[in-house]
Amino acid sequence: MTPHYNTTLNLHHAATLSNRIVSRLSQVVPLEQDSESLEQAHFLVSEMLPYFDHDYEPSVAETMVMREHMLDLARHLVQLIEFEGHKSDRLGQSVRNLFECLAADHEGAMMGLRAGENPNSLQRPR
């Protein structure tokens, strides 16, 4: 079994990480290349806009629906990253962290590797 952290759901920090993923992905996608993974990452950020605000407190129902929606978008993003070959250690770490903030720690540990995280990274759970 892949080691993972046990974290709690945190949409605000997930929003921050979605923005970080755009930044990390922008560093590995050539400027002249169209990239569905980068488009997906930007869409992820746009869906998370309300949660960048520290004062916004979603209802429990909204939180659960948004969590599932974000997990679906993040899973699709990882598939696109793999397909396009835009993997990197830092990107993989950010992907893992996003899943952790969405309380999907075990899945995040695997998805981070698929997005390029070094399996021997000191940042990975032990």
mmCIF file of C-alpha atoms in Angstrom:
data_model
loop_
_atom_site.group_PDB
_atom_site.id
_atom_site.type_symbol
_atom_site.label_atom_id
_atom_site.label_comp_id
_atom_site.label_asym_id
_atom_site.label_seq_id
_atom_site.Cartn_x
_atom_site.Cartn_y
_atom_site.Cartn_z
ATOM 1 C CA MET A 1 0.000 0.000 0.000
ATOM 2 C CA THR A 2 1.270 3.490 -0.848
ATOM 3 C CA PRO A 3 2.066 5.556 2.259
ATOM 4 C CA HIS A 4 -0.073 8.651 2.660
ATOM 5 C CA TYR A 5 -0.955 11.359 5.138
ATOM 6 C CA ASN A 6 -4.346 11.594 6.828
ATOM 7 C CA THR A 7 -5.474 15.131 6.119
ATOM 8 C CA THR A 8 -8.782 16.928 6.435
ATOM 9 C CA LEU A 9 -10.792 18.566 3.694
ATOM 10 C CA ASN A 10 -9.625 22.150 3.100
ATOM 11 C CA LEU A 11 -11.153 23.837 0.033
ATOM 12 C CA HIS A 12 -9.300 27.094 0.628
ATOM 13 C CA HIS A 13 -5.914 25.413 0.482
ATOM 14 C CA ALA A 14 -7.083 23.238 -2.437
ATOM 15 C CA ALA A 15 -7.811 26.472 -4.319
ATOM 16 C CA THR A 16 -4.285 27.686 -3.590
ATOM 17 C CA LEU A 17 -2.858 24.390 -4.824
ATOM 18 C CA SER A 18 -4.911 24.503 -8.021
ATOM 19 C CA ASN A 19 -3.239 27.823 -8.768
ATOM 20 C CA ARG A 20 0.173 26.320 -7.963
ATOM 21 C CA ILE A 21 -0.528 23.470 -10.400
ATOM 22 C CA VAL A 22 -1.123 25.995 -13.192
ATOM 23 C CA SER A 23 2.209 27.604 -12.360
ATOM 24 C CA ARG A 24 4.102 24.281 -12.232
ATOM 25 C CA LEU A 25 2.492 23.042 -15.441
ATOM 26 C CA SER A 26 3.267 26.327 -17.209
ATOM 27 C CA GLN A 27 6.937 25.687 -16.454
ATOM 28 C CA VAL A 28 6.985 22.350 -18.305
ATOM 29 C CA VAL A 29 4.620 23.021 -21.235
ATOM 30 C CA PRO A 30 6.443 24.632 -24.182
ATOM 31 C CA LEU A 31 5.033 28.084 -24.980
ATOM 32 C CA GLU A 32 4.273 27.236 -28.599
ATOM 33 C CA GLN A 33 2.391 24.054 -27.716
ATOM 34 C CA ASP A 34 -1.352 23.775 -27.169
ATOM 35 C CA SER A 35 -1.972 21.831 -23.993
ATOM 36 C CA GLU A 36 -5.220 20.292 -22.831
ATOM 37 C CA SER A 37 -3.645 19.647 -19.434
ATOM 38 C CA LEU A 38 -2.902 23.358 -19.003
ATOM 39 C CA GLU A 39 -6.453 24.210 -20.105
ATOM 40 C CA GLN A 40 -7.788 21.697 -17.567
ATOM 41 C CA ALA A 41 -5.601 23.196 -14.836
ATOM 42 C CA HIS A 42 -6.942 26.686 -15.628
ATOM 43 C CA PHE A 43 -10.492 25.292 -15.498
ATOM 44 C CA LEU A 44 -9.702 23.787 -12.087
ATOM 45 C CA VAL A 45 -8.673 27.254 -10.841
ATOM 46 C CA SER A 46 -11.813 28.869 -12.267
ATOM 47 C CA GLU A 47 -13.996 26.310 -10.489
ATOM 48 C CA MET A 48 -12.188 27.033 -7.211
ATOM 49 C CA LEU A 49 -12.537 30.851 -7.367
ATOM 50 C CA PRO A 50 -15.041 31.209 -4.482
ATOM 51 C CA TYR A 51 -12.764 29.198 -2.192
ATOM 52 C CA PHE A 52 -9.799 31.565 -2.528
ATOM 53 C CA ASP A 53 -11.725 33.878 -0.166
ATOM 54 C CA HIS A 54 -10.916 33.058 3.474
ATOM 55 C CA ASP A 55 -14.260 34.510 4.574
ATOM 56 C CA TYR A 56 -16.378 32.269 2.358
ATOM 57 C CA GLU A 57 -17.865 29.394 4.359
ATOM 58 C CA PRO A 58 -19.678 26.888 2.123
ATOM 59 C CA SER A 59 -22.409 24.668 3.503
ATOM 60 C CA VAL A 60 -21.593 21.038 4.276
ATOM 61 C CA ALA A 61 -23.582 19.942 1.223
ATOM 62 C CA GLU A 62 -21.749 22.388 -1.064
ATOM 63 C CA THR A 63 -18.419 21.262 0.375
ATOM 64 C CA MET A 64 -19.129 17.591 -0.345
ATOM 65 C CA VAL A 65 -20.392 18.278 -3.876
ATOM 66 C CA MET A 66 -17.425 20.521 -4.612
ATOM 67 C CA ARG A 67 -14.988 17.946 -3.252
ATOM 68 C CA GLU A 68 -16.296 15.271 -5.620
ATOM 69 C CA HIS A 69 -16.325 17.714 -8.543
ATOM 70 C CA MET A 70 -12.728 18.776 -7.861
ATOM 71 C CA LEU A 71 -11.574 15.169 -7.517
ATOM 72 C CA ASP A 72 -13.109 14.360 -10.921
ATOM 73 C CA LEU A 73 -11.377 17.372 -12.495
ATOM 74 C CA ALA A 74 -8.056 16.504 -10.833
ATOM 75 C CA ARG A 75 -8.243 12.877 -12.008
ATOM 76 C CA HIS A 76 -8.842 14.050 -15.564
ATOM 77 C CA LEU A 77 -5.950 16.496 -15.239
ATOM 78 C CA VAL A 78 -3.571 13.695 -14.234
ATOM 79 C CA GLN A 79 -4.678 11.649 -17.254
ATOM 80 C CA LEU A 80 -3.918 14.619 -19.516
ATOM 81 C CA ILE A 81 -0.538 15.225 -17.877
ATOM 82 C CA GLU A 82 0.369 11.574 -18.466
ATOM 83 C CA PHE A 83 -0.913 11.607 -22.045
ATOM 84 C CA GLU A 84 0.968 14.799 -22.942
ATOM 85 C CA GLY A 85 4.092 13.771 -21.039
ATOM 86 C CA HIS A 86 4.299 16.984 -18.989
ATOM 87 C CA LYS A 87 5.448 15.310 -15.784
ATOM 88 C CA SER A 88 7.754 16.845 -13.181
ATOM 89 C CA ASP A 89 8.595 16.233 -9.542
ATOM 90 C CA ARG A 90 7.272 19.600 -8.354
ATOM 91 C CA LEU A 91 4.081 19.214 -10.405
ATOM 92 C CA GLY A 92 3.554 15.736 -8.979
ATOM 93 C CA GLN A 93 4.028 17.072 -5.447
ATOM 94 C CA SER A 94 1.422 19.777 -6.073
ATOM 95 C CA VAL A 95 -1.008 17.223 -7.497
ATOM 96 C CA ARG A 96 -0.518 15.000 -4.424
ATOM 97 C CA ASN A 97 -1.041 18.001 -2.147
ATOM 98 C CA LEU A 98 -4.265 18.908 -3.978
ATOM 99 C CA PHE A 99 -5.674 15.430 -3.411
ATOM 100 C CA GLU A 100 -4.589 15.621 0.227
ATOM 101 C CA CYS A 101 -6.501 18.905 0.657
ATOM 102 C CA LEU A 102 -9.521 17.170 -0.830
ATOM 103 C CA ALA A 103 -9.185 14.420 1.823
ATOM 104 C CA ALA A 104 -8.154 11.820 -0.755
ATOM 105 C CA ASP A 105 -4.709 11.125 0.664
ATOM 106 C CA HIS A 106 -4.127 7.582 -0.568
ATOM 107 C CA GLU A 107 -5.311 8.430 -4.084
ATOM 108 C CA GLY A 108 -3.167 11.570 -4.001
ATOM 109 C CA ALA A 109 -0.054 9.556 -3.213
ATOM 110 C CA MET A 110 -0.630 7.522 -6.384
ATOM 111 C CA MET A 111 -1.719 10.464 -8.543
ATOM 112 C CA GLY A 112 1.352 12.462 -7.536
ATOM 113 C CA LEU A 113 3.549 9.663 -8.872
ATOM 114 C CA ARG A 114 1.557 9.555 -12.111
ATOM 115 C CA ALA A 115 2.102 13.314 -12.512
ATOM 116 C CA GLY A 116 5.856 12.886 -12.109
ATOM 117 C CA GLU A 117 6.605 13.086 -8.402
ATOM 118 C CA ASN A 118 9.881 11.390 -7.524
ATOM 119 C CA PRO A 119 8.991 8.310 -5.453
ATOM 120 C CA ASN A 120 12.079 8.966 -3.313
ATOM 121 C CA SER A 121 11.226 12.628 -2.674
ATOM 122 C CA LEU A 122 11.680 13.753 0.899
ATOM 123 C CA GLN A 123 8.275 15.481 0.567
ATOM 124 C CA ARG A 124 6.456 12.156 0.154
ATOM 125 C CA PRO A 125 4.822 10.478 3.146
ATOM 126 C CA ARG A 126 6.843 7.695 4.717
#
